Coordinates of C-alpha atoms in Angstrom, one line a residue:
M580 CA 0.4 9.4 13.5
N581 CA 2.0 7.0 16.7
E582 CA 4.9 8.7 18.2
Q583 CA 6.2 5.2 18.6
I584 CA 6.2 3.9 15.0
I585 CA 8.2 7.5 14.4
K586 CA 10.6 6.7 16.6
R587 CA 11.0 3.2 15.7
V588 CA 11.0 3.8 12.1
E589 CA 13.5 6.8 12.7
R590 CA 15.7 4.7 15.0
A591 CA 16.1 1.8 11.8
L592 CA 16.3 4.5 9.5
A593 CA 19.6 5.7 11.7
E594 CA 20.9 2.1 11.9
L595 CA 20.8 1.4 7.9
K596 CA 22.4 4.7 7.6
A597 CA 24.8 3.2 9.6
G598 CA 25.3 0.8 8.0
K599 CA 23.8 -2.2 10.2
L600 CA 21.1 -4.3 9.0
I601 CA 17.4 -4.4 10.4
I602 CA 14.5 -7.0 9.9
V603 CA 11.3 -6.2 8.3
A604 CA 7.7 -8.4 8.7
D605 CA 5.4 -8.1 5.8
S606 CA 1.5 -8.7 6.7
V607 CA 0.0 -12.0 7.6
D608 CA -2.1 -11.8 5.2
R609 CA 0.1 -11.7 2.6
E610 CA 3.5 -13.9 3.2
A611 CA 4.1 -13.3 6.5
E612 CA 7.3 -13.5 6.6
G613 CA 10.6 -11.4 7.2
D614 CA 13.4 -10.3 5.0
V615 CA 16.8 -8.9 6.4
I616 CA 17.5 -5.6 4.7
G617 CA 20.6 -3.4 4.2
L618 CA 21.5 -0.5 2.0
A619 CA 23.6 -1.3 -0.9
E620 CA 25.5 2.0 -0.7
K621 CA 26.6 0.9 3.4
V622 CA 27.1 -2.9 2.2
S623 CA 30.0 -4.6 3.9
A624 CA 31.0 -8.4 3.3
K625 CA 30.3 -9.2 6.8
N626 CA 27.1 -8.2 6.6
V627 CA 26.8 -10.4 3.5
N628 CA 27.9 -13.2 5.1
Q629 CA 25.4 -12.4 8.5
M630 CA 22.8 -12.7 5.7
V631 CA 23.5 -15.6 3.9
T632 CA 24.6 -17.9 7.1
K633 CA 21.6 -16.6 9.8
A634 CA 18.9 -15.5 7.2
R635 CA 19.9 -18.5 4.8
G636 CA 17.1 -17.0 2.1
L637 CA 17.7 -15.9 -1.4
L638 CA 20.1 -12.8 -1.7
C639 CA 18.7 -10.1 -3.5
V640 CA 18.7 -6.8 -4.6
P641 CA 15.7 -4.7 -4.7
M642 CA 16.2 -1.1 -6.9
G643 CA 13.8 1.7 -8.1
A644 CA 12.7 1.7 -11.7
E645 CA 15.0 4.3 -12.8
V646 CA 18.3 2.2 -11.6
A647 CA 17.2 -0.8 -13.7
K648 CA 16.3 1.4 -16.8
R649 CA 19.6 2.9 -16.3
L650 CA 21.7 -0.6 -15.9
N651 CA 19.4 -1.7 -18.8
L652 CA 18.1 -4.6 -16.6
G653 CA 15.1 -6.4 -17.9
L654 CA 12.4 -8.7 -16.8
M655 CA 14.1 -12.4 -16.6
I656 CA 10.6 -13.7 -17.6
P657 CA 8.4 -11.1 -19.4
D658 CA 5.2 -12.5 -18.8
S659 CA 6.0 -13.9 -14.8
S660 CA 3.4 -16.3 -13.1
D661 CA 5.4 -15.4 -9.4
A662 CA 2.4 -15.9 -7.0
F663 CA 3.2 -12.2 -5.3
G664 CA 4.7 -10.4 -8.3
T665 CA 8.2 -10.4 -7.4
A666 CA 10.0 -8.2 -10.6
F667 CA 13.1 -10.6 -10.9
T668 CA 16.2 -9.2 -13.9
T669 CA 18.4 -10.8 -15.0
T670 CA 21.1 -11.7 -12.8
L671 CA 24.8 -10.4 -12.9
D672 CA 28.3 -9.8 -11.1
A673 CA 30.3 -7.1 -11.1
K674 CA 33.3 -7.5 -13.7
T675 CA 35.6 -6.7 -11.0
T676 CA 34.8 -9.6 -9.3
S677 CA 36.4 -13.4 -9.3
T678 CA 33.8 -15.9 -9.2
G679 CA 31.2 -13.9 -7.9
I680 CA 29.7 -16.0 -5.4
S681 CA 32.2 -14.6 -2.3
A682 CA 30.5 -12.7 0.6
F683 CA 33.2 -10.4 -0.8
D684 CA 32.4 -10.6 -4.6
R685 CA 28.9 -10.1 -3.7
A686 CA 29.3 -6.7 -1.4
D687 CA 31.1 -5.5 -4.5
T688 CA 28.4 -6.0 -6.9
I689 CA 25.8 -4.8 -4.7
H690 CA 28.1 -1.7 -3.9
Q691 CA 28.6 -1.1 -7.7
L692 CA 24.8 -1.4 -8.4
A693 CA 24.3 1.3 -6.0
N694 CA 26.7 3.8 -7.9
G695 CA 24.9 6.2 -9.6
T696 CA 27.5 6.1 -12.6
S697 CA 27.7 2.3 -13.2
T698 CA 26.3 0.8 -16.3
W699 CA 25.3 -2.6 -18.1
D700 CA 29.0 -2.6 -19.3
D701 CA 30.4 -2.9 -15.5
F702 CA 28.5 -6.1 -15.0
Y703 CA 28.7 -9.8 -15.8
H704 CA 25.2 -11.2 -17.5
P705 CA 23.9 -13.4 -15.7
G706 CA 25.7 -13.8 -12.3
H707 CA 25.0 -14.5 -8.3
I708 CA 23.7 -11.5 -7.7
F709 CA 19.1 -11.1 -8.0
P710 CA 18.1 -7.5 -8.8
L711 CA 14.5 -7.2 -8.1
I712 CA 12.8 -4.2 -9.5
A713 CA 10.5 -2.1 -7.4
R714 CA 7.4 -0.1 -8.2
K715 CA 6.8 3.4 -8.9
N716 CA 5.1 4.3 -5.9
G717 CA 6.6 1.9 -3.9
I718 CA 4.3 0.1 -0.6
Y719 CA 1.5 1.9 -1.6
E720 CA 1.6 0.5 -4.9
R721 CA 2.7 -3.4 -3.5
Q722 CA 3.3 -3.9 -0.3
G723 CA 6.0 -6.4 -0.6
H724 CA 9.7 -6.5 0.3
T725 CA 11.1 -5.1 -2.5
E726 CA 9.1 -2.0 -1.9
A727 CA 9.7 -1.7 1.5
A728 CA 13.6 -1.6 1.0
V729 CA 13.9 1.0 -1.6
D730 CA 11.1 3.3 0.0
L731 CA 13.4 2.9 3.4
A732 CA 16.5 3.5 1.0
R733 CA 14.7 6.7 -0.3
L734 CA 13.7 7.8 3.1
A735 CA 17.5 7.5 4.3
G736 CA 18.4 9.5 1.6
A737 CA 20.7 6.9 0.2
S738 CA 20.7 5.8 -3.6
P739 CA 17.4 4.3 -3.9
V740 CA 18.8 0.3 -3.7
A741 CA 19.1 -2.1 -1.2
Y742 CA 19.9 -5.6 -0.2
I743 CA 17.5 -8.4 1.4
C744 CA 17.6 -11.9 2.3
E745 CA 14.5 -13.9 3.6
I746 CA 14.7 -15.6 7.4
L747 CA 14.1 -19.0 7.5
K748 CA 14.5 -21.1 10.9
K749 CA 17.4 -23.5 11.6
N750 CA 15.0 -26.3 10.8
G751 CA 14.9 -24.7 7.3
K752 CA 11.3 -23.7 7.3
M753 CA 10.2 -19.9 6.7
A754 CA 10.5 -17.6 10.0
R755 CA 6.8 -16.0 10.8
R756 CA 5.8 -13.2 12.2
K757 CA 6.0 -15.3 15.6
D758 CA 9.6 -16.1 15.6
L759 CA 11.0 -13.2 13.9
K760 CA 10.6 -11.0 17.0
A761 CA 13.1 -13.5 19.0
I762 CA 15.5 -13.6 16.0
A763 CA 16.0 -9.8 16.0
E764 CA 16.4 -9.8 19.6
G765 CA 18.9 -12.5 19.2
N766 CA 20.7 -10.7 16.6
H767 CA 20.6 -7.2 18.0
L768 CA 18.2 -5.9 14.9
T769 CA 15.6 -3.5 15.2
L770 CA 12.3 -5.2 13.6
L771 CA 9.7 -3.6 11.6
T772 CA 6.7 -4.3 9.8
I773 CA 5.6 -3.1 6.5
D774 CA 2.6 -1.4 7.8
E775 CA 4.4 0.7 10.0
I776 CA 6.5 1.7 7.0
I777 CA 3.6 2.5 5.0
A778 CA 2.3 4.6 8.2
Y779 CA 5.6 6.5 8.2
R780 CA 5.8 7.3 4.7
R781 CA 2.1 8.6 5.2
Y782 CA 3.6 10.5 7.7
R783 CA 6.1 12.4 6.0
D784 CA 4.5 12.7 2.4
A785 CA 1.5 14.9 4.1
Q786 CA 1.2 17.9 2.8
P787 CA -0.9 21.1 3.9
I788 CA -4.5 20.7 2.2
Q789 CA -5.3 23.4 0.0
S790 CA -8.8 24.3 -1.3
I791 CA -8.6 25.0 -4.7
T792 CA -12.3 26.2 -5.5
T793 CA -15.8 26.1 -4.4
V794 CA -18.6 25.7 -6.9
S795 CA -22.5 25.3 -6.8
L796 CA -23.3 21.8 -7.9
P797 CA -26.6 20.7 -8.9
T798 CA -27.3 17.2 -9.8
R799 CA -30.5 15.2 -10.4
Y800 CA -30.3 14.1 -6.4
G801 CA -30.0 17.6 -5.4
D802 CA -28.6 20.7 -5.1
F803 CA -24.9 21.0 -3.3
T804 CA -21.6 22.5 -3.0
L805 CA -18.9 21.1 -4.8
E806 CA -15.1 22.0 -3.1
A807 CA -11.7 20.5 -4.5
F808 CA -8.7 20.2 -2.4
D809 CA -5.1 19.6 -3.5
T810 CA -3.4 16.9 -1.4
G811 CA -0.1 17.7 -2.8
D812 CA 0.4 14.5 -4.1
D813 CA 0.0 15.0 -7.7
S814 CA -3.0 13.1 -8.3
E815 CA -6.2 14.3 -9.0
P816 CA -8.4 16.7 -6.7
T817 CA -9.8 15.1 -3.4
L818 CA -13.8 16.3 -3.5
L819 CA -15.9 17.5 -0.9
I820 CA -19.8 17.1 -2.0
S821 CA -21.9 18.6 0.9
K822 CA -24.8 20.5 1.5
G823 CA -26.0 22.6 4.6
H824 CA -23.8 23.9 7.0
L825 CA -21.1 21.3 8.4
A826 CA -19.8 22.6 11.5
G827 CA -21.2 22.1 14.5
D828 CA -21.9 19.7 17.5
E829 CA -24.5 18.3 15.6
P830 CA -22.8 14.5 13.9
L831 CA -22.5 15.1 10.4
L832 CA -23.8 12.8 7.7
T833 CA -21.0 11.5 5.8
R834 CA -20.1 9.2 3.3
L835 CA -16.3 8.4 2.5
H836 CA -16.3 7.2 -1.3
S837 CA -13.7 5.8 -3.2
E838 CA -13.5 6.8 -6.8
C839 CA -14.8 3.5 -9.0
L840 CA -15.2 4.5 -12.6
T841 CA -16.6 1.6 -13.6
G842 CA -19.4 2.0 -11.0
D843 CA -19.6 5.5 -10.9
I844 CA -19.4 6.5 -14.4
L845 CA -20.3 3.6 -16.2
G846 CA -23.0 2.1 -14.3
S847 CA -21.5 -1.3 -13.9
K848 CA -23.2 -4.3 -12.2
R849 CA -19.8 -5.9 -11.0
C850 CA -19.8 -3.7 -7.9
D851 CA -22.1 -1.7 -5.3
C852 CA -20.3 1.2 -5.8
G853 CA -22.2 3.7 -7.9
P854 CA -25.8 2.6 -6.0
Q855 CA -24.4 3.6 -2.4
L856 CA -22.4 7.1 -3.9
Q857 CA -26.2 8.0 -5.5
E858 CA -28.1 6.9 -2.4
A859 CA -25.8 9.0 -0.2
L860 CA -26.3 11.7 -2.0
R861 CA -30.4 11.3 -1.5
R862 CA -30.2 10.8 2.0
I863 CA -28.1 14.1 2.6
Q864 CA -30.4 16.1 0.2
R865 CA -33.0 14.5 2.6
N866 CA -31.3 15.2 5.5
G867 CA -30.8 19.0 4.6
R868 CA -26.9 18.7 5.9
G869 CA -24.6 15.9 5.3
A870 CA -21.3 15.3 3.2
V871 CA -19.8 13.0 0.7
L872 CA -15.8 12.8 0.7
Y873 CA -15.1 11.7 -3.2
L874 CA -11.6 10.0 -2.7
R875 CA -9.2 8.8 -5.5
Q876 CA -8.5 5.6 -4.5
E877 CA -9.5 3.6 -7.4
G878 CA -9.9 0.1 -7.0
R879 CA -9.6 -0.2 -3.0
G880 CA -6.3 1.8 -3.9
I881 CA -4.6 -0.2 -6.3
G882 CA -5.8 2.0 -9.4
L883 CA -7.8 1.6 -12.4
A884 CA -5.5 -0.9 -14.5
N885 CA -5.0 -3.2 -11.5
K886 CA -8.8 -3.3 -11.0
L887 CA -9.5 -4.4 -14.5
K888 CA -6.2 -7.1 -14.1
A889 CA -8.0 -8.2 -10.8
Y890 CA -11.3 -8.1 -12.9
A891 CA -10.0 -10.4 -15.6
L892 CA -8.6 -12.9 -12.9
Q893 CA -12.3 -13.0 -11.0
E894 CA -13.3 -13.9 -14.7
Q895 CA -11.3 -17.1 -14.6
G896 CA -12.6 -18.3 -11.2
L897 CA -10.9 -16.3 -8.3
D898 CA -12.6 -13.7 -6.0
T899 CA -11.5 -9.9 -5.5
V900 CA -9.4 -11.0 -2.8
Q901 CA -7.8 -14.0 -4.0
A902 CA -6.8 -11.9 -7.2
N903 CA -5.4 -8.8 -5.5
Q904 CA -3.0 -11.6 -3.7
H905 CA -2.6 -12.9 -7.0
L906 CA -1.2 -10.0 -8.8
G907 CA 0.9 -9.2 -5.4
L908 CA -1.4 -6.1 -4.5
P909 CA -2.3 -5.4 -0.9
I910 CA -6.3 -6.7 -0.5
D911 CA -7.2 -2.8 0.9
N912 CA -4.5 0.0 0.0
R913 CA -7.3 2.7 0.9
N914 CA -6.2 5.3 3.7
Y915 CA -8.6 8.1 4.8
E916 CA -6.3 10.5 6.1
I917 CA -6.9 12.8 3.5
A918 CA -10.5 12.6 4.4
A919 CA -10.2 13.1 8.0
A920 CA -8.4 16.4 7.7
I921 CA -11.1 17.9 5.2
L922 CA -13.4 17.4 7.8
K923 CA -11.6 18.7 10.7
R924 CA -10.7 21.8 8.7
K925 CA -14.7 22.0 7.7
G926 CA -15.1 22.0 11.6
V927 CA -16.5 18.2 12.0
S928 CA -15.2 16.3 14.7
K929 CA -18.5 13.8 15.0
V930 CA -20.0 11.9 12.0
R931 CA -22.8 9.6 11.2
L932 CA -21.2 7.3 8.8
M933 CA -22.8 5.7 5.7
T934 CA -21.1 2.9 5.6
N935 CA -20.7 -0.9 5.5
N936 CA -16.8 -1.1 6.0
P937 CA -15.8 -1.2 9.9
D938 CA -12.2 -0.3 8.7
K939 CA -13.6 3.3 8.1
I940 CA -15.0 3.9 11.3
H941 CA -11.6 2.4 12.8
Q942 CA -9.4 5.1 10.6
L943 CA -11.6 8.3 11.3
A944 CA -10.9 7.4 15.0
E945 CA -7.3 6.9 14.7
Y946 CA -7.3 10.3 12.9
G947 CA -9.5 12.4 15.4
I948 CA -12.7 11.7 14.2
Q949 CA -15.6 9.8 16.1
T950 CA -18.4 8.1 14.2
T951 CA -21.4 8.3 16.7
E952 CA -23.6 6.1 14.1
R953 CA -22.9 3.9 11.6
V954 CA -25.5 4.1 8.9
S955 CA -25.8 1.1 6.7
L956 CA -25.8 1.2 2.9
E957 CA -26.9 -1.8 1.3
V958 CA -28.2 -0.7 -2.1
G959 CA -27.2 -2.4 -5.2
L960 CA -27.0 -6.0 -4.8
T961 CA -27.2 -7.8 -8.4
P962 CA -27.2 -11.2 -9.6
E963 CA -23.6 -10.0 -10.8
N964 CA -21.8 -8.8 -7.4
K965 CA -23.5 -11.2 -5.2
N966 CA -20.2 -13.4 -4.9
Y967 CA -18.2 -10.3 -4.7
L968 CA -20.4 -8.9 -1.9
L969 CA -19.9 -12.0 0.0
T970 CA -16.3 -12.2 -0.7
K971 CA -16.2 -8.6 1.4
K972 CA -18.4 -9.9 3.8
T973 CA -16.6 -13.2 4.9
K974 CA -13.4 -11.8 4.0
L975 CA -13.0 -8.1 4.4
N976 CA -15.1 -8.5 7.4
H977 CA -17.8 -5.9 5.5
L978 CA -21.2 -5.8 7.6
L979 CA -24.0 -6.5 4.9
S980 CA -27.2 -8.6 6.3
E981 CA -28.7 -8.7 3.0
V982 CA -25.4 -11.3 1.2
G983 CA -26.1 -14.6 2.1
N984 CA -23.5 -16.5 4.2

């Protein structure tokens, strides 16, 4: 974990807890915009006024789903067509306000939303404040400002409610990444990116990896050893499927394989996942030594339900990247820190990596595992997945020579 990121995020958390504002920028692959963010329980009329006069976007209040449930706040429109899946609820004002629109009234409403004893009856409906509901797993699930703000509130040990406002430039256009640094410096605000918050959450959430059990695994591809690891996140165990002695100076033939129920189990032709897993096992069997890390990151990390929703959008003409973006989900939310930790535990520091995805090589390097050779794994090309693979090549930079341009 980069020490500078840790210090930057912890400085921002300290400022939030002190009642100050910060700026958070999202990915250039998403909106490439910045929001001013504060903790709802630390809100002040001065900060609200600074938001609406300096940032000039729409003032909203992101909150954890449990808060929205307590307040009986439902979605403004059940079947929203918002391009990024922002979960707006019905609007409101605290009943202690007058018109509800002044900076003082809005600060009052925001503060009461962070009050753990407030209920639906404490507010007028509709009103001038726009609550937003964050996804359950925060920025792991959706890399938006809603989730980033609530995650920061949780990391700060505060009520999971924040207030945010998009930043517009003086000419009325959105402030993009290149503008945000100057705006942050000019207003003496700390600037974070959502990627930095994700990295910090992974650093904070990291749990000691525990081996659950080890068994023999005879398969149609060969005889292997299967070891299950508890990674401390209440999900299904990460699996190590291996053959031979893993530790040593000789690089280990390795595959990092993200779970794909439709491809691995059902034999779907929409992807190349199943054939890649099968071929990796065959090669390890022939080599006499190697490992597959089977990672529970269905749908490039968005989960099975969201993957199937993305499939439905692909049937309407979107490609795999556009479908994720339409759902407000990250294009690729996978992380290979757990894989690197398991390899290190097994005494592996160098690998010959079976992959077409250069991001796996880069991430392993960040976590201290050297890839001495990339072993191409171009298998499973079908008429049904040709466009899918082409999108991975052109938009996700996968190294696929057998797919056209």
